[in-house]
mmCIF file of C-alpha atoms and ligand atoms in Angstrom:
data_model
loop_
_atom_site.group_PDB
_atom_site.id
_atom_site.type_symbol
_atom_site.label_atom_id
_atom_site.label_comp_id
_atom_site.label_asym_id
_atom_site.label_seq_id
_atom_site.Cartn_x
_atom_site.Cartn_y
_atom_site.Cartn_z
ATOM 1 C CA MET G 80 -0.041 0.055 -0.083
ATOM 2 C CA THR G 81 1.216 3.480 -0.547
ATOM 3 C CA VAL G 82 1.030 6.426 1.832
ATOM 4 C CA LYS G 83 -2.073 7.712 -0.194
ATOM 5 C CA ASP G 84 -3.823 4.596 0.205
ATOM 6 C CA ARG G 85 -2.818 4.575 4.004
ATOM 7 C CA TYR G 86 -3.945 8.450 4.450
ATOM 8 C CA GLU G 87 -7.235 7.585 2.563
ATOM 9 C CA ILE G 88 -8.147 4.822 4.837
ATOM 10 C CA VAL G 89 -7.535 6.898 7.935
ATOM 11 C CA LEU G 90 -9.481 9.662 6.720
ATOM 12 C CA ASP G 91 -12.294 7.065 5.947
ATOM 13 C CA ASN G 92 -11.629 5.646 9.704
ATOM 14 C CA ILE G 93 -12.098 9.232 10.969
ATOM 15 C CA LYS G 94 -15.440 9.637 9.177
ATOM 16 C CA LYS G 95 -16.950 6.309 10.662
ATOM 17 C CA ALA G 96 -15.804 7.549 14.314
ATOM 18 C CA CYS G 97 -17.515 10.572 13.393
ATOM 19 C CA GLU G 98 -20.806 8.703 12.308
ATOM 20 C CA ARG G 99 -20.611 6.616 15.215
ATOM 21 C CA SER G 100 -20.418 9.595 17.653
ATOM 22 C CA GLY G 101 -22.558 12.519 15.918
ATOM 23 C CA ARG G 102 -19.556 14.487 14.921
ATOM 24 C CA ASN G 103 -18.553 16.291 12.149
ATOM 25 C CA PRO G 104 -15.293 15.332 10.314
ATOM 26 C CA GLU G 105 -14.949 18.961 9.383
ATOM 27 C CA ASP G 106 -14.131 19.519 13.194
ATOM 28 C CA ILE G 107 -11.323 16.944 13.155
ATOM 29 C CA THR G 108 -7.836 17.948 12.194
ATOM 30 C CA LEU G 109 -5.401 15.173 11.011
ATOM 31 C CA ILE G 110 -1.892 15.451 11.843
ATOM 32 C CA SER G 111 0.335 13.446 10.029
ATOM 33 C CA VAL G 112 3.358 12.281 12.115
ATOM 34 C CA THR G 113 6.366 12.247 10.073
ATOM 35 C CA LYS G 114 9.343 11.709 12.613
ATOM 36 C CA THR G 115 12.127 9.618 11.133
ATOM 37 C CA HIS G 116 10.730 9.946 7.705
ATOM 38 C CA GLY G 117 12.194 11.701 4.765
ATOM 39 C CA ALA G 118 10.853 14.644 2.856
ATOM 40 C CA GLU G 119 9.900 12.384 -0.164
ATOM 41 C CA LEU G 120 7.560 10.390 1.935
ATOM 42 C CA ILE G 121 6.314 13.501 3.434
ATOM 43 C CA ASN G 122 5.617 15.115 0.280
ATOM 44 C CA GLU G 123 3.643 11.935 -0.751
ATOM 45 C CA ALA G 124 1.145 12.337 2.298
ATOM 46 C CA ILE G 125 1.164 16.185 1.372
ATOM 47 C CA ASP G 126 0.288 15.197 -2.494
ATOM 48 C CA ALA G 127 -2.502 12.834 -0.753
ATOM 49 C CA GLY G 128 -4.071 16.066 0.976
ATOM 50 C CA ALA G 129 -2.237 16.144 4.016
ATOM 51 C CA LYS G 130 -2.321 19.849 5.294
ATOM 52 C CA ASP G 131 -1.004 19.427 8.976
ATOM 53 C CA ILE G 132 2.183 17.598 9.756
ATOM 54 C CA GLY G 133 3.779 16.862 13.188
ATOM 55 C CA GLU G 134 7.409 16.497 14.250
ATOM 56 C CA ASN G 135 8.777 15.882 17.684
ATOM 57 C CA LYS G 136 12.258 16.898 17.437
ATOM 58 C CA ALA G 137 13.689 20.417 16.630
ATOM 59 C CA GLN G 138 16.666 19.288 14.816
ATOM 60 C CA GLU G 139 15.019 16.836 12.547
ATOM 61 C CA LEU G 140 12.042 19.296 11.696
ATOM 62 C CA CYS G 141 14.767 22.116 10.569
ATOM 63 C CA ASN G 142 16.630 19.607 8.717
ATOM 64 C CA LYS G 143 13.339 18.686 6.673
ATOM 65 C CA TYR G 144 11.786 22.052 6.464
ATOM 66 C CA ASP G 145 13.235 23.233 3.143
ATOM 67 C CA ASP G 146 12.633 20.000 1.333
ATOM 68 C CA VAL G 147 9.100 19.648 2.392
ATOM 69 C CA LYS G 148 6.134 21.252 0.214
ATOM 70 C CA PRO G 149 4.365 24.236 1.972
ATOM 71 C CA VAL G 150 2.351 22.602 4.882
ATOM 72 C CA ARG G 151 1.455 23.627 8.477
ATOM 73 C CA TRP G 152 3.855 22.226 10.698
ATOM 74 C CA HIS G 153 2.894 21.354 14.405
ATOM 75 C CA PHE G 154 5.680 20.635 17.058
ATOM 76 C CA ILE G 155 4.439 17.755 19.199
ATOM 77 C CA GLY G 156 7.136 16.344 21.321
ATOM 78 C CA HIS G 157 9.174 17.378 24.269
ATOM 79 C CA LEU G 158 10.849 20.826 23.473
ATOM 80 C CA GLN G 159 13.563 22.185 25.256
ATOM 81 C CA THR G 160 14.120 25.741 25.712
ATOM 82 C CA ASN G 161 17.131 26.350 24.046
ATOM 83 C CA LYS G 162 15.614 24.968 20.767
ATOM 84 C CA VAL G 163 12.395 27.318 20.642
ATOM 85 C CA LYS G 164 14.194 30.002 18.570
ATOM 86 C CA THR G 165 14.965 27.480 15.706
ATOM 87 C CA ILE G 166 11.298 26.356 15.470
ATOM 88 C CA ILE G 167 9.225 29.570 16.191
ATOM 89 C CA ASP G 168 9.062 30.845 12.674
ATOM 90 C CA LYS G 169 8.237 27.461 11.325
ATOM 91 C CA VAL G 170 5.466 25.917 13.497
ATOM 92 C CA VAL G 171 1.776 27.015 13.579
ATOM 93 C CA MET G 172 1.271 25.390 16.913
ATOM 94 C CA ILE G 173 3.287 24.045 19.793
ATOM 95 C CA HIS G 174 1.476 20.818 21.449
ATOM 96 C CA SER G 175 3.705 20.220 24.529
ATOM 97 C CA VAL G 176 4.109 23.101 26.524
ATOM 98 C CA ASP G 177 4.089 21.581 30.286
ATOM 99 C CA SER G 178 6.051 24.152 32.166
ATOM 100 C CA ASP G 179 6.511 27.986 32.864
ATOM 101 C CA LYS G 180 10.114 28.097 31.718
ATOM 102 C CA LEU G 181 8.977 26.729 28.366
ATOM 103 C CA ALA G 182 5.833 29.083 28.209
ATOM 104 C CA SER G 183 8.244 32.080 29.085
ATOM 105 C CA GLU G 184 10.636 31.458 26.474
ATOM 106 C CA ILE G 185 8.005 30.752 23.698
ATOM 107 C CA ASP G 186 6.424 33.984 24.398
ATOM 108 C CA LYS G 187 9.790 35.869 24.309
ATOM 109 C CA ARG G 188 10.948 34.190 20.839
ATOM 110 C CA ALA G 189 7.298 34.761 19.484
ATOM 111 C CA LYS G 190 7.549 38.524 20.609
ATOM 112 C CA SER G 191 10.874 39.042 18.928
ATOM 113 C CA SER G 192 9.485 37.233 15.884
ATOM 114 C CA GLY G 193 6.144 39.248 15.790
ATOM 115 C CA VAL G 194 4.070 36.325 16.070
ATOM 116 C CA VAL G 195 1.591 35.133 18.412
ATOM 117 C CA MET G 196 2.029 31.636 18.833
ATOM 118 C CA ASP G 197 -0.779 28.919 19.501
ATOM 119 C CA ILE G 198 0.042 26.570 22.135
ATOM 120 C CA LEU G 199 -1.612 23.719 23.823
ATOM 121 C CA VAL G 200 -0.799 22.618 27.412
ATOM 122 C CA GLU G 201 0.122 18.592 27.449
ATOM 123 C CA ILE G 202 -1.100 16.996 30.834
ATOM 124 C CA ASN G 203 0.705 13.856 31.779
ATOM 125 C CA ILE G 204 -3.038 11.930 31.947
ATOM 126 C CA GLY G 205 -1.449 8.620 33.277
ATOM 127 C CA MET G 206 0.638 10.433 35.889
ATOM 128 C CA GLU G 207 3.585 8.291 34.455
ATOM 129 C CA ASP G 208 7.082 8.962 35.587
ATOM 130 C CA SER G 209 8.631 8.406 32.181
ATOM 131 C CA LYS G 210 6.416 10.923 30.589
ATOM 132 C CA SER G 211 6.623 14.764 30.209
ATOM 133 C CA GLY G 212 3.556 16.703 30.855
ATOM 134 C CA ALA G 213 2.002 18.930 33.536
ATOM 135 C CA THR G 214 -0.378 17.476 36.355
ATOM 136 C CA GLU G 215 -3.858 18.979 36.278
ATOM 137 C CA GLU G 216 -3.372 21.319 38.790
ATOM 138 C CA GLU G 217 0.064 22.530 37.271
ATOM 139 C CA ALA G 218 -1.872 22.916 33.862
ATOM 140 C CA ARG G 219 -4.462 25.041 35.469
ATOM 141 C CA ASP G 220 -1.888 27.316 37.078
ATOM 142 C CA LEU G 221 0.092 27.314 33.938
ATOM 143 C CA ILE G 222 -3.090 28.483 31.862
ATOM 144 C CA LYS G 223 -3.773 31.181 34.136
ATOM 145 C CA LYS G 224 -0.387 32.675 34.235
ATOM 146 C CA ILE G 225 -0.154 32.279 30.219
ATOM 147 C CA ARG G 226 -3.349 34.298 29.610
ATOM 148 C CA ASP G 227 -2.553 36.869 32.432
ATOM 149 C CA GLU G 228 1.356 37.649 31.428
ATOM 150 C CA TYR G 229 2.538 36.125 28.113
ATOM 151 C CA GLN G 230 0.950 38.254 25.603
ATOM 152 C CA ASN G 231 2.645 36.391 22.580
ATOM 153 C CA LEU G 232 0.994 33.218 23.469
ATOM 154 C CA ARG G 233 -2.465 31.862 22.816
ATOM 155 C CA VAL G 234 -3.475 28.816 24.836
ATOM 156 C CA ARG G 235 -5.708 26.900 22.398
ATOM 157 C CA GLY G 236 -6.433 23.844 24.284
ATOM 158 C CA LEU G 237 -4.958 20.639 25.804
ATOM 159 C CA MET G 238 -3.022 17.578 24.559
ATOM 160 C CA CYS G 239 -2.009 14.285 26.057
ATOM 161 C CA VAL G 240 -0.399 10.621 25.352
ATOM 162 C CA PRO G 241 -1.648 8.158 27.421
ATOM 163 C CA PRO G 242 -0.131 4.964 28.608
ATOM 164 C CA ILE G 243 0.940 2.708 25.886
ATOM 165 C CA THR G 244 -1.286 -0.213 25.397
ATOM 166 C CA ASP G 245 -2.259 -2.664 22.314
ATOM 167 C CA ASN G 246 -6.044 -2.201 23.172
ATOM 168 C CA PRO G 247 -7.368 1.058 22.413
ATOM 169 C CA GLU G 248 -10.304 0.553 24.941
ATOM 170 C CA ASN G 249 -7.776 0.972 27.339
ATOM 171 C CA SER G 250 -7.034 4.736 26.325
ATOM 172 C CA ARG G 251 -10.732 5.370 26.504
ATOM 173 C CA ARG G 252 -10.738 6.566 30.197
ATOM 174 C CA TYR G 253 -7.865 8.742 29.848
ATOM 175 C CA PHE G 254 -9.375 10.394 26.900
ATOM 176 C CA ARG G 255 -12.652 11.067 28.914
ATOM 177 C CA LYS G 256 -10.272 12.390 31.921
ATOM 178 C CA LEU G 257 -8.909 15.059 29.366
ATOM 179 C CA LYS G 258 -11.995 15.904 28.041
ATOM 180 C CA ASP G 259 -13.585 16.664 31.335
ATOM 181 C CA ILE G 260 -10.378 18.759 32.259
ATOM 182 C CA PHE G 261 -10.628 20.386 29.014
ATOM 183 C CA GLU G 262 -14.624 21.288 29.875
ATOM 184 C CA SER G 263 -13.966 22.429 33.288
ATOM 185 C CA ILE G 264 -11.215 25.204 32.055
ATOM 186 C CA LYS G 265 -13.397 26.074 29.433
ATOM 187 C CA GLU G 266 -16.605 26.605 31.944
ATOM 188 C CA LEU G 267 -14.528 28.855 33.990
ATOM 189 C CA SER G 268 -13.336 31.471 31.269
ATOM 190 C CA GLU G 269 -14.868 33.180 28.480
ATOM 191 C CA ASP G 270 -11.863 32.405 26.072
ATOM 192 C CA GLU G 271 -13.144 31.657 22.756
ATOM 193 C CA TYR G 272 -9.905 30.424 21.416
ATOM 194 C CA PHE G 273 -9.923 27.426 23.821
ATOM 195 C CA ASP G 274 -11.278 24.910 21.484
ATOM 196 C CA THR G 275 -8.588 22.468 20.680
ATOM 197 C CA LEU G 276 -7.949 18.806 22.269
ATOM 198 C CA SER G 277 -5.277 17.063 20.868
ATOM 199 C CA MET G 278 -5.632 13.491 21.544
ATOM 200 C CA GLY G 279 -5.171 9.973 20.021
ATOM 201 C CA MET G 280 -2.552 8.222 17.613
ATOM 202 C CA SER G 281 -2.298 5.260 15.325
ATOM 203 C CA GLY G 282 -3.503 2.844 17.864
ATOM 204 C CA ASP G 283 -6.344 4.760 19.300
ATOM 205 C CA TYR G 284 -7.573 7.755 16.910
ATOM 206 C CA GLU G 285 -10.716 6.454 16.838
ATOM 207 C CA VAL G 286 -11.714 6.143 20.332
ATOM 208 C CA ALA G 287 -10.088 9.775 20.542
ATOM 209 C CA ILE G 288 -12.748 10.886 18.427
ATOM 210 C CA GLU G 289 -15.689 9.362 19.990
ATOM 211 C CA GLU G 290 -14.256 10.998 23.315
ATOM 212 C CA GLY G 291 -13.981 14.336 22.054
ATOM 213 C CA ALA G 292 -10.614 14.884 20.190
ATOM 214 C CA THR G 293 -10.432 17.951 17.776
ATOM 215 C CA VAL G 294 -6.984 16.968 16.742
ATOM 216 C CA VAL G 295 -5.534 13.351 16.014
ATOM 217 C CA ARG G 296 -1.776 12.735 15.567
ATOM 218 C CA VAL G 297 -1.108 9.734 13.312
ATOM 219 C CA GLY G 298 2.056 8.600 12.156
ATOM 220 C CA THR G 299 2.409 4.672 11.852
ATOM 221 C CA ALA G 300 -0.950 4.185 10.136
ATOM 222 C CA ILE G 301 0.186 6.511 7.430
ATOM 223 C CA PHE G 302 3.706 5.947 7.227
ATOM 224 C CA GLY G 303 4.209 2.552 8.127
ATOM 225 C CA ALA G 304 6.469 1.154 10.818
ATOM 226 C CA ARG G 305 9.318 3.485 11.936
ATOM 227 C CA GLU G 306 13.056 2.687 11.735
ATOM 228 C CA TYR G 307 15.154 4.350 14.473
ATOM 229 C CA ARG G 308 18.896 4.637 13.268
HETATM 230 C C1 PLP J 188 5.086 9.602 17.263
HETATM 231 C C2 PLP J 188 3.933 10.547 18.047
HETATM 232 C C3 PLP J 188 2.598 10.311 17.344
HETATM 233 C C4 PLP J 188 2.167 9.259 16.510
HETATM 234 O O1 PLP J 188 2.529 7.920 17.083
HETATM 235 P P1 PLP J 188 1.900 6.792 15.775
HETATM 236 O O2 PLP J 188 1.487 5.944 16.986
HETATM 237 O O3 PLP J 188 2.931 6.480 15.155
HETATM 238 O O4 PLP J 188 0.684 7.214 15.385
HETATM 239 C C5 PLP J 188 1.828 11.064 17.970
HETATM 240 N N1 PLP J 188 2.126 11.976 18.959
HETATM 241 C C6 PLP J 188 3.233 12.172 19.468
HETATM 242 C C7 PLP J 188 3.408 13.158 20.498
HETATM 243 C C8 PLP J 188 4.256 11.328 18.772
HETATM 244 O O5 PLP J 188 5.576 11.627 19.439
#
């Protein structure tokens, strides 16, 4: 199967998950996660219709950037503060903000570039030691601080990566929990921009859509297994 074939299968699965849950497929953004893959394969996905792509390493993103056709780049991985300046002019959204230190640096760099950066706050929804992401309480405090103090950031919502599992049903309760937190933050403020819930990967994006995801991040199901060198 080609990237185009697999991309279309994913789109079709998204459509079916929307039908099951009474949602509109137009309300779901599919991010094709391109880490480890070269520009040629990424351009195949873009030719198949991909408009949003996701990378999790700043260096890798910068290396590919010039060889990939015009597209919306998302930063989805753990971001070191000293790398922020390398991606600030390349990405439309940073999904993985989990500390004030990182938020402050993104705000500073966005200001010098004259942009307002859309960000998501990442929550460590399974409370795993091995994962980055804020606790629910830290996330609430961080969102408040960003809204009060960081004029070049716009908090668009929340993101999570639940514990690894081979049964997508195991992810459901984590997606539900993130959605609950999202709704409770939304209720407390009148922020029209707080509208994005980034959750669901190749193994569980359909469950994530059933539970309210507005963004899914899909790599393997589109590009095949990754080879790490
Ligand atoms: C790699 C990655 C994905 C995509 O994972 P697949 O299982 O290949 O779909 C999604 N989100 C993040 C943060 C990732 O690092």
